[in-house]
Structure formats: structure tokens, C-alpha cells
CSV table of C-alpha atoms in Angstrom, one decimal:
chain,number,residue,atom,x,y,z
A,1,UNK,CA,-23.5,2.6,-0.7
A,2,UNK,CA,-23.2,6.3,0.1
A,3,UNK,CA,-21.3,7.5,3.2
A,4,UNK,CA,-24.4,8.7,5.1
A,5,UNK,CA,-26.1,5.3,4.8
A,6,UNK,CA,-22.9,3.5,5.7
A,7,UNK,CA,-22.6,5.7,8.8
A,8,UNK,CA,-26.2,5.0,9.8
A,9,UNK,CA,-25.7,1.2,9.4
A,10,UNK,CA,-22.5,1.3,11.5
A,11,UNK,CA,-24.1,3.3,14.3
A,12,UNK,CA,-27.1,0.9,14.3
A,13,UNK,CA,-24.8,-2.1,14.5
A,14,UNK,CA,-22.7,-0.6,17.3
A,15,UNK,CA,-25.8,0.3,19.3
A,16,UNK,CA,-27.3,-3.2,19.0
A,17,UNK,CA,-24.0,-4.7,20.2
A,18,UNK,CA,-24.0,-7.2,17.3
A,19,UNK,CA,-20.7,-8.7,16.3
A,20,UNK,CA,-19.3,-7.3,13.1
A,21,UNK,CA,-18.7,-10.7,11.6
A,22,UNK,CA,-21.9,-12.3,12.9
A,23,UNK,CA,-23.6,-12.7,9.5
A,24,UNK,CA,-25.1,-16.1,8.8
A,25,UNK,CA,-24.6,-18.0,5.5
A,26,UNK,CA,-25.1,-21.4,3.9
A,27,UNK,CA,-23.6,-23.2,0.9
A,28,UNK,CA,-26.1,-23.7,-1.8
A,29,UNK,CA,-26.4,-24.2,-5.6
A,30,UNK,CA,-27.3,-21.3,-7.8
A,31,UNK,CA,-27.7,-20.7,-11.5
A,32,UNK,CA,-24.8,-18.6,-12.8
A,33,UNK,CA,-27.3,-16.5,-14.7
A,34,UNK,CA,-28.7,-15.3,-11.3
A,35,UNK,CA,-25.4,-14.0,-10.1
A,36,UNK,CA,-24.2,-10.4,-10.8
A,37,UNK,CA,-20.6,-9.1,-10.4
A,38,UNK,CA,-19.9,-6.1,-8.1
A,39,UNK,CA,-19.0,-3.2,-10.4
A,40,UNK,CA,-17.0,-1.5,-7.5
A,41,UNK,CA,-14.8,-4.5,-6.7
A,42,UNK,CA,-11.2,-4.3,-7.7
A,43,UNK,CA,-11.4,-7.6,-9.5
A,44,UNK,CA,-14.4,-6.7,-11.5
A,45,UNK,CA,-14.2,-6.7,-15.3
A,46,UNK,CA,-16.9,-4.7,-17.1
A,47,UNK,CA,-18.3,-8.0,-18.4
A,48,UNK,CA,-21.4,-9.2,-20.0
A,49,UNK,CA,-22.3,-12.9,-20.3
A,50,UNK,CA,-23.4,-14.9,-23.4
A,51,UNK,CA,-26.2,-17.4,-23.3
A,52,UNK,CA,-24.8,-20.9,-24.1
A,53,UNK,CA,-26.5,-21.1,-27.5
A,54,UNK,CA,-25.0,-17.8,-28.6
A,55,UNK,CA,-21.6,-18.8,-27.3
A,56,UNK,CA,-21.8,-22.1,-29.3
A,57,UNK,CA,-22.8,-20.2,-32.4
A,58,UNK,CA,-19.9,-17.7,-32.0
A,59,UNK,CA,-17.3,-20.5,-31.5
A,60,UNK,CA,-18.8,-22.3,-34.5
A,61,UNK,CA,-18.5,-19.1,-36.5
A,62,UNK,CA,-22.3,-18.8,-37.1
A,63,UNK,CA,-22.0,-15.4,-35.4
A,64,UNK,CA,-19.3,-12.8,-36.1
A,65,UNK,CA,-17.7,-10.7,-33.4
A,66,UNK,CA,-19.5,-7.6,-34.7
A,67,UNK,CA,-22.9,-9.4,-34.5
A,68,UNK,CA,-22.3,-10.7,-31.0
A,69,UNK,CA,-21.1,-7.3,-29.8
A,70,UNK,CA,-24.1,-5.6,-31.2
A,71,UNK,CA,-26.5,-8.3,-29.8
A,72,UNK,CA,-25.2,-7.7,-26.2
A,73,UNK,CA,-24.4,-4.0,-26.6
A,74,UNK,CA,-20.9,-5.1,-25.4
A,75,UNK,CA,-18.7,-2.2,-26.7
A,76,UNK,CA,-16.1,-1.4,-24.0
A,77,UNK,CA,-16.9,-4.6,-22.2
A,78,UNK,CA,-15.7,-8.2,-22.1
A,79,UNK,CA,-18.1,-10.9,-23.3
A,80,UNK,CA,-17.8,-14.2,-21.5
A,81,UNK,CA,-19.6,-17.4,-22.5
A,82,UNK,CA,-18.9,-21.1,-22.6
A,83,UNK,CA,-15.5,-21.8,-24.1
A,84,UNK,CA,-15.2,-18.2,-25.4
A,85,UNK,CA,-14.1,-14.8,-24.2
A,86,UNK,CA,-14.3,-11.6,-26.4
A,87,UNK,CA,-12.4,-8.5,-25.5
A,88,UNK,CA,-14.6,-5.7,-26.9
A,89,UNK,CA,-12.5,-2.8,-25.9
A,90,UNK,CA,-10.7,-0.8,-28.7
A,91,UNK,CA,-7.7,-2.8,-29.8
A,92,UNK,CA,-4.4,-1.7,-28.3
A,93,UNK,CA,-5.9,0.7,-25.7
A,94,UNK,CA,-4.9,0.7,-22.1
A,95,UNK,CA,-8.3,-0.8,-21.1
A,96,UNK,CA,-7.9,-3.5,-23.8
A,97,UNK,CA,-4.4,-4.4,-22.4
A,98,UNK,CA,-5.7,-4.4,-18.8
A,99,UNK,CA,-8.6,-6.6,-19.6
A,100,UNK,CA,-6.3,-9.1,-21.4
A,101,UNK,CA,-4.1,-9.3,-18.3
A,102,UNK,CA,-7.1,-10.3,-16.2
A,103,UNK,CA,-8.4,-12.6,-18.8
A,104,UNK,CA,-5.2,-14.6,-18.8
A,105,UNK,CA,-5.6,-15.5,-15.1
A,106,UNK,CA,-9.3,-16.2,-15.7
A,107,UNK,CA,-8.4,-18.8,-18.5
A,108,UNK,CA,-5.8,-20.3,-16.2
A,109,UNK,CA,-8.4,-20.7,-13.4
A,110,UNK,CA,-10.9,-22.1,-16.0
A,111,UNK,CA,-8.4,-24.8,-16.9
A,112,UNK,CA,-8.0,-25.8,-13.3
A,113,UNK,CA,-11.8,-25.9,-12.9
A,114,UNK,CA,-12.2,-28.2,-15.9
A,115,UNK,CA,-10.2,-30.9,-14.2
A,116,UNK,CA,-11.0,-30.2,-10.5
A,117,UNK,CA,-13.7,-28.7,-8.3
A,118,UNK,CA,-13.5,-25.1,-7.1
A,119,UNK,CA,-11.9,-25.5,-3.6
A,120,UNK,CA,-13.0,-22.0,-2.4
A,121,UNK,CA,-16.3,-21.1,-3.8
A,122,UNK,CA,-17.3,-17.5,-4.5
A,123,UNK,CA,-19.4,-15.7,-1.8
A,124,UNK,CA,-22.6,-13.9,-2.7
A,125,UNK,CA,-25.5,-12.1,-1.0
A,126,UNK,CA,-29.1,-11.6,-2.2
A,127,UNK,CA,-30.3,-8.5,-4.0
A,128,UNK,CA,-33.9,-7.2,-3.9
A,129,UNK,CA,-34.7,-8.4,-7.4
A,130,UNK,CA,-34.0,-12.1,-6.7
A,131,UNK,CA,-30.5,-11.9,-8.1
A,132,UNK,CA,-27.3,-12.4,-6.1
A,133,UNK,CA,-24.2,-10.1,-6.1
A,134,UNK,CA,-20.7,-11.4,-5.8
A,135,UNK,CA,-18.8,-10.4,-2.7
A,136,UNK,CA,-15.6,-12.3,-3.3
A,137,UNK,CA,-14.5,-14.6,-6.1
A,138,UNK,CA,-15.0,-12.6,-9.3
A,139,UNK,CA,-12.3,-14.3,-11.3
A,140,UNK,CA,-13.6,-17.7,-10.1
A,141,UNK,CA,-17.1,-16.8,-11.2
A,142,UNK,CA,-15.8,-15.7,-14.7
A,143,UNK,CA,-13.9,-19.0,-15.0
A,144,UNK,CA,-17.0,-21.0,-14.0
A,145,UNK,CA,-19.0,-19.3,-16.8
A,146,UNK,CA,-16.2,-20.0,-19.3
A,147,UNK,CA,-15.9,-23.7,-18.2
A,148,UNK,CA,-19.5,-24.7,-17.6
A,149,UNK,CA,-21.6,-22.0,-19.4
A,150,UNK,CA,-23.8,-19.2,-18.2
A,151,UNK,CA,-26.9,-21.4,-18.1
A,152,UNK,CA,-25.2,-23.9,-15.7
A,153,UNK,CA,-25.4,-24.0,-11.9
A,154,UNK,CA,-22.7,-24.1,-9.2
A,155,UNK,CA,-22.1,-24.1,-5.5
A,156,UNK,CA,-21.8,-20.7,-3.7
A,157,UNK,CA,-21.4,-19.4,-0.2
A,158,UNK,CA,-24.6,-17.4,0.3
A,159,UNK,CA,-24.9,-14.8,3.0
A,160,UNK,CA,-28.4,-14.0,4.3
A,161,UNK,CA,-27.7,-10.3,3.7
A,162,UNK,CA,-24.9,-8.1,2.6
A,163,UNK,CA,-22.2,-8.1,5.3
A,164,UNK,CA,-21.7,-4.8,7.0
A,165,UNK,CA,-17.9,-4.8,6.4
A,166,UNK,CA,-18.2,-6.0,2.8
A,167,UNK,CA,-15.3,-4.0,1.5
A,168,UNK,CA,-13.1,-5.2,4.4
A,169,UNK,CA,-13.9,-8.8,3.4
A,170,UNK,CA,-13.0,-8.0,-0.2
A,171,UNK,CA,-9.7,-6.4,0.8
A,172,UNK,CA,-8.8,-9.4,3.0
A,173,UNK,CA,-9.1,-11.6,-0.1
A,174,UNK,CA,-7.5,-9.2,-2.5
A,175,UNK,CA,-4.5,-8.4,-0.3
A,176,UNK,CA,-3.6,-12.1,0.1
A,177,UNK,CA,-3.4,-12.7,-3.7
A,178,UNK,CA,-0.2,-11.9,-5.5
A,179,UNK,CA,-1.9,-12.0,-9.0
A,180,UNK,CA,-4.2,-9.0,-8.3
A,181,UNK,CA,-3.0,-5.8,-10.0
A,182,UNK,CA,-1.4,-3.3,-7.6
A,183,UNK,CA,-4.0,-0.7,-8.6
A,184,UNK,CA,-6.8,-3.1,-7.5
A,185,UNK,CA,-5.2,-3.5,-4.1
A,186,UNK,CA,-4.9,0.2,-3.5
A,187,UNK,CA,-8.5,0.8,-4.5
A,188,UNK,CA,-9.7,-2.1,-2.3
A,189,UNK,CA,-7.7,-0.6,0.6
A,190,UNK,CA,-9.4,2.8,0.2
A,191,UNK,CA,-12.9,1.2,0.1
A,192,UNK,CA,-12.1,-0.9,3.2
A,193,UNK,CA,-10.7,2.1,5.1
A,194,UNK,CA,-13.9,4.0,4.5
A,195,UNK,CA,-15.9,1.3,6.3
A,196,UNK,CA,-13.4,1.2,9.2
A,197,UNK,CA,-13.4,5.0,9.6
A,198,UNK,CA,-17.2,4.9,9.6
A,199,UNK,CA,-17.0,2.2,12.3
A,200,UNK,CA,-14.6,4.3,14.4
A,201,UNK,CA,-17.0,7.3,14.2
A,202,UNK,CA,-19.9,5.2,15.3
A,203,UNK,CA,-18.0,3.9,18.3
A,204,UNK,CA,-17.2,7.5,19.3
A,205,UNK,CA,-20.9,8.4,19.2
A,206,UNK,CA,-21.8,5.7,21.7
A,207,UNK,CA,-18.9,6.6,24.1
A,208,UNK,CA,-16.4,4.0,23.0
A,209,UNK,CA,-12.9,4.5,21.7
A,210,UNK,CA,-12.0,4.8,18.1
A,211,UNK,CA,-10.3,1.9,16.4
A,212,UNK,CA,-6.5,2.0,16.8
A,213,UNK,CA,-4.2,1.6,13.9
A,214,UNK,CA,-3.3,-1.8,15.2
A,215,UNK,CA,-7.0,-2.8,15.3
A,216,UNK,CA,-7.5,-1.5,11.7
A,217,UNK,CA,-4.6,-3.5,10.5
A,218,UNK,CA,-5.9,-6.6,12.3
A,219,UNK,CA,-9.4,-6.2,10.7
A,220,UNK,CA,-7.8,-5.9,7.3
A,221,UNK,CA,-5.7,-9.0,7.9
A,222,UNK,CA,-2.4,-7.4,7.2
A,223,UNK,CA,0.7,-6.5,9.2
A,224,UNK,CA,1.5,-3.0,10.6
A,225,UNK,CA,4.2,-2.6,8.0
A,226,UNK,CA,1.8,-3.4,5.2
A,227,UNK,CA,-0.8,-1.1,6.6
A,228,UNK,CA,1.8,1.8,6.6
A,229,UNK,CA,2.7,1.0,3.0
A,230,UNK,CA,-0.9,1.2,1.9
A,231,UNK,CA,-1.5,4.3,4.0
A,232,UNK,CA,1.4,6.2,2.4
A,233,UNK,CA,0.6,5.1,-1.1
A,234,UNK,CA,-3.0,6.2,-1.0
A,235,UNK,CA,-2.2,9.7,0.4
A,236,UNK,CA,-1.8,11.1,-3.1
A,237,UNK,CA,-4.0,10.4,-6.2
A,238,UNK,CA,-1.1,10.4,-8.6
A,239,UNK,CA,0.2,7.2,-7.2
A,240,UNK,CA,-3.1,5.3,-7.7
A,241,UNK,CA,-3.5,6.8,-11.2
A,242,UNK,CA,0.1,5.8,-12.1
A,243,UNK,CA,-0.6,2.2,-11.2
A,244,UNK,CA,-4.0,2.3,-12.9
A,245,UNK,CA,-2.6,3.6,-16.2
A,246,UNK,CA,0.3,1.2,-16.1
A,247,UNK,CA,2.8,4.1,-15.9
A,248,UNK,CA,4.5,2.4,-12.9
A,249,UNK,CA,5.0,-1.3,-12.1
A,250,UNK,CA,7.4,-0.9,-9.2
A,251,UNK,CA,6.8,-2.8,-5.9
A,252,UNK,CA,4.9,-0.9,-3.3
A,253,UNK,CA,8.0,-0.5,-1.1
A,254,UNK,CA,9.9,1.2,-3.9
A,255,UNK,CA,7.1,3.7,-4.6
A,256,UNK,CA,6.7,4.3,-0.9
A,257,UNK,CA,10.3,5.4,-0.6
A,258,UNK,CA,9.8,7.9,-3.5
A,259,UNK,CA,6.7,9.4,-1.8
A,260,UNK,CA,8.4,9.7,1.6
A,261,UNK,CA,11.5,11.3,0.0
A,262,UNK,CA,9.4,13.9,-1.9
A,263,UNK,CA,7.5,14.7,1.3
A,264,UNK,CA,10.7,15.0,3.4
A,265,UNK,CA,12.3,17.3,0.8
A,266,UNK,CA,9.2,19.5,0.7
A,267,UNK,CA,9.1,19.8,4.5
A,268,UNK,CA,12.8,20.7,4.5
A,269,UNK,CA,12.6,23.2,1.6
A,270,UNK,CA,9.7,25.2,3.0
A,271,UNK,CA,10.4,24.6,6.8
A,272,UNK,CA,6.9,23.0,7.2
A,273,UNK,CA,5.5,21.1,10.1
A,274,UNK,CA,2.0,20.7,8.8
A,275,UNK,CA,0.8,20.4,5.2
A,276,UNK,CA,-2.1,22.5,3.8
A,277,UNK,CA,-4.3,21.4,0.8
A,278,UNK,CA,-2.1,23.6,-1.4
A,279,UNK,CA,1.1,21.9,-0.1
A,280,UNK,CA,-0.4,18.4,-0.8
A,281,UNK,CA,-1.3,19.4,-4.3
A,282,UNK,CA,2.2,20.5,-5.0
A,283,UNK,CA,3.7,17.3,-3.5
A,284,UNK,CA,1.2,15.3,-5.6
A,285,UNK,CA,2.6,17.1,-8.7
A,286,UNK,CA,6.2,16.4,-7.7
A,287,UNK,CA,5.5,12.7,-7.0
A,288,UNK,CA,3.8,12.4,-10.4
A,289,UNK,CA,6.8,13.9,-12.1
A,290,UNK,CA,9.2,11.6,-10.2
A,291,UNK,CA,7.2,8.4,-11.1
A,292,UNK,CA,6.8,9.3,-14.8
A,293,UNK,CA,10.2,10.7,-15.4
A,294,UNK,CA,8.9,14.2,-16.3
A,295,UNK,CA,10.9,17.3,-15.6
A,296,UNK,CA,9.1,19.6,-13.2
A,297,UNK,CA,9.4,23.2,-14.0
A,298,UNK,CA,10.0,25.1,-10.7
A,299,UNK,CA,10.0,28.8,-10.1
A,300,UNK,CA,13.4,30.1,-9.1
A,301,UNK,CA,13.5,30.8,-5.4
A,302,UNK,CA,13.7,34.5,-4.4
A,303,UNK,CA,16.0,35.2,-1.6
A,304,UNK,CA,14.6,37.1,1.3
A,305,UNK,CA,16.2,40.5,2.2
A,306,UNK,CA,18.2,40.3,5.4
A,307,UNK,CA,17.7,43.3,7.8
A,308,UNK,CA,20.5,44.4,10.0
A,309,UNK,CA,19.7,44.0,13.7
A,310,UNK,CA,18.1,47.2,15.0
A,311,UNK,CA,19.3,48.4,18.4
A,312,UNK,CA,16.7,51.0,19.4
A,313,UNK,CA,12.9,51.2,19.3
A,314,UNK,CA,13.1,54.8,18.1
A,315,UNK,CA,14.9,53.6,15.0
A,316,UNK,CA,12.0,51.3,14.2
A,317,UNK,CA,9.6,54.2,14.9
A,318,UNK,CA,11.4,56.5,12.4
A,319,UNK,CA,11.5,53.7,9.8
A,320,UNK,CA,7.7,53.3,10.0
A,321,UNK,CA,6.6,56.9,10.5
A,322,UNK,CA,9.0,59.1,8.4
A,323,UNK,CA,9.9,59.6,4.8
A,324,UNK,CA,13.4,58.0,5.1
A,325,UNK,CA,14.6,59.5,1.8
A,326,UNK,CA,14.2,63.0,3.4
A,327,UNK,CA,15.4,62.0,6.9
A,328,UNK,CA,18.6,60.3,5.9
A,329,UNK,CA,20.9,62.6,3.9
A,330,UNK,CA,23.9,60.2,4.1
A,331,UNK,CA,22.5,58.0,1.3
A,332,UNK,CA,22.5,59.2,-2.4
A,333,UNK,CA,19.0,58.1,-3.2
A,334,UNK,CA,19.2,59.0,-6.8
A,335,UNK,CA,22.2,56.6,-7.3
A,336,UNK,CA,20.6,53.5,-5.6
A,337,UNK,CA,20.2,50.6,-8.1
A,338,UNK,CA,16.8,49.2,-7.0
A,339,UNK,CA,17.2,46.2,-9.3
A,340,UNK,CA,20.4,45.2,-7.6
A,341,UNK,CA,19.6,43.1,-4.5
A,342,UNK,CA,23.0,43.7,-3.0
A,343,UNK,CA,22.8,47.5,-3.5
A,344,UNK,CA,19.3,47.5,-1.9
A,345,UNK,CA,20.5,45.4,1.0
A,346,UNK,CA,23.5,47.6,1.6
A,347,UNK,CA,21.3,50.8,1.4
A,348,UNK,CA,19.0,49.4,4.0
A,349,UNK,CA,21.9,48.5,6.3
A,350,UNK,CA,23.3,52.0,5.9
A,351,UNK,CA,19.9,53.6,6.8
A,352,UNK,CA,19.5,51.5,9.9
A,353,UNK,CA,23.1,52.3,10.9
A,354,UNK,CA,22.5,56.1,10.5
A,355,UNK,CA,19.2,56.0,12.3
A,356,UNK,CA,20.6,54.0,15.2
A,357,UNK,CA,23.5,56.5,15.4
A,358,UNK,CA,21.1,59.5,15.6
A,359,UNK,CA,18.9,57.7,18.2
A,360,UNK,CA,22.0,57.0,20.3
A,361,UNK,CA,23.1,60.7,20.1
A,362,UNK,CA,19.6,61.8,21.1
A,363,UNK,CA,19.6,59.5,24.1
A,364,UNK,CA,23.0,60.8,25.2
């Protein structure tokens, strides 16, 4: 959903005084083949699903991996069918490894489903084409396909329409699960915050107050401390990218300390109170180097010239309006080493001293 449409929906909801969590739903049985994963959900695998006959033929070795991949155009996807999962990413790549990590938890869930019912069923909402899209419970859905087959049916919690704060609902579930990759949690937080920011703007337009930080944390179902952790970690793209690429696996609190330390050092180094876009880009670069162990090449700092205190306004006038090399005979201008910072500083001090002395004599 684009931002403009989201803003319009939020404003319409606030104007109508409807509750944000007033959506109606029912529990009903659906064919798994009528359910579609959400490609923007943090738990989503780029997956395609095999019909039960094809899954049986593959597990019986009537179909090869190349044949099944070509049949479903499944390159750079994961194929899931009854009692089989095929990782179709290039072997050994980062995507292949990431998919395998998720698939391990899917197989563990499938094992539980085979001996017991799903306690918390996936939630879905209807699409315009008669299909249903998953809101929460992607791994459970994948495990259900593996255990029972794509042509089977199962119980779902079905909303009448897509919930307004759908990304907030997804984050609430994602944040509460320890097995979700850290990258997924950060992405889910950003998506949820976009909805809450849109809600805040809609409230302002009708004369109400924006959501406070405390209210945002409450809507997300996390503590203020956790909210601050997410907020700091999503300030810079390099942090999310480092988690996504597997370059860092440290707990959030450890990476937060690194981000805060780099920020504080930057504020101190350049005597900053507010950060510009350029400042943030430089901090992003420094954090990336810190997280990945790279050496950051920094330009040597150039010391500023220090000007001797000037006593008289006439001295400043002479400095700005005269050719000082002609006015001040007390300095041997041909002998000044302009590449020597100390020599230049001493010369400037001498000029000011001479001009101040001349001004003082004139005043007398």
C-alpha cells in the first residue's frame, strides 16, 4: 500500500470515529491453495507451492529437481509441497543460507503439526480475486502445506477485510517470537511505524493530539526500552543491511551501544547539536565500518589558525581595507614561509601587534 492511500484510509477512519481494532472476523476452513503469503512480511519466504501429485512424484524420484524447478519457474524461490521442500536458490549463497535457516523452523513446526493441531491458526483477509492473503502465521502456513499438502484444507482466522493497522499486527507477533531473524524484526518495526506515523498525522488533521511515544510502544505491544532499541537501530540503513546480510549477529542492545557511541563521538568531534543529511551519511559510514571491522580512512584534521585578540576597531579596518604587505614594514614579507603554519601564525600576530600599536599612537 502506498503512503498516500494509507494516509487517506487513516484519515477516513479517524473521521468516522471507528475503533482501530474493530475489524470483525470468523474462524473458518479454507483450501490451502486459496491462501497467498504476503511478500512484504518479514516472515515471508519467496515460496511457490507444489500440487500434491507433483510433490509425490518428486519424493518418489519420478521428477528430478531440475524438472520441478522448470515446471514451477522456481529459480530463486523455495518450493514447498507435501513432505518435500526444495531450496532453489544458488547453492551456498547468502539467500540460500537464509532460506535454509527459516526452513529448519518450518520443518520443526511441521513435525509438531503432524502430531497435534495448530493451537494458534494463521490469520488471513480476502483479496479481490477470491484468494486470501496471510496477515500473520506464514511459517505455520508453510508447515501446514508440508504436513498436509497444498490441496488440503485447514482452519483459519478470517477477517472480513484487511485490518487498517495490518503491519502493526504483524509486528506484534514478530516481536514476541525469539526465533524470527533480527533483520525481520527491524523491517517489521519500520513498516509498523509507517502506519502509526500516518495515524498520528490523521489525528492532527482532525484537531486531535499526535500519538505519544508511550502510545506508540503500547500499540506495538513492547516496552519503552524495547521501543528505544528499535528506534536507534533503524536510524541508519547500514545496521539493517548488516543484519540482513548476516554480517552481524550481535544482540540488539550491543549494536545499539555501538550506534550511540559513534553518534556521541561525532557530536563531540564536530561540536554538533543537530545532524544534517550529510552528517547522518558520514555516521552511517562509520557505523558500517565499526560493525564489519573495516578500517575507515579519515582525512587528517586541519588545525584552524588562531588570531591574536584585536584591541581596536581601526586595526580591523586596516586589515580589511589596506595592502598589509605595504603598510607593515616591520615584517620581512619575502622571508615568510607560507607553508609553515607556525611561521604564518607568528606573522599574523606580529601584524596585529604593529597595527594595534599604530592605532594606539594615533589615538594618543
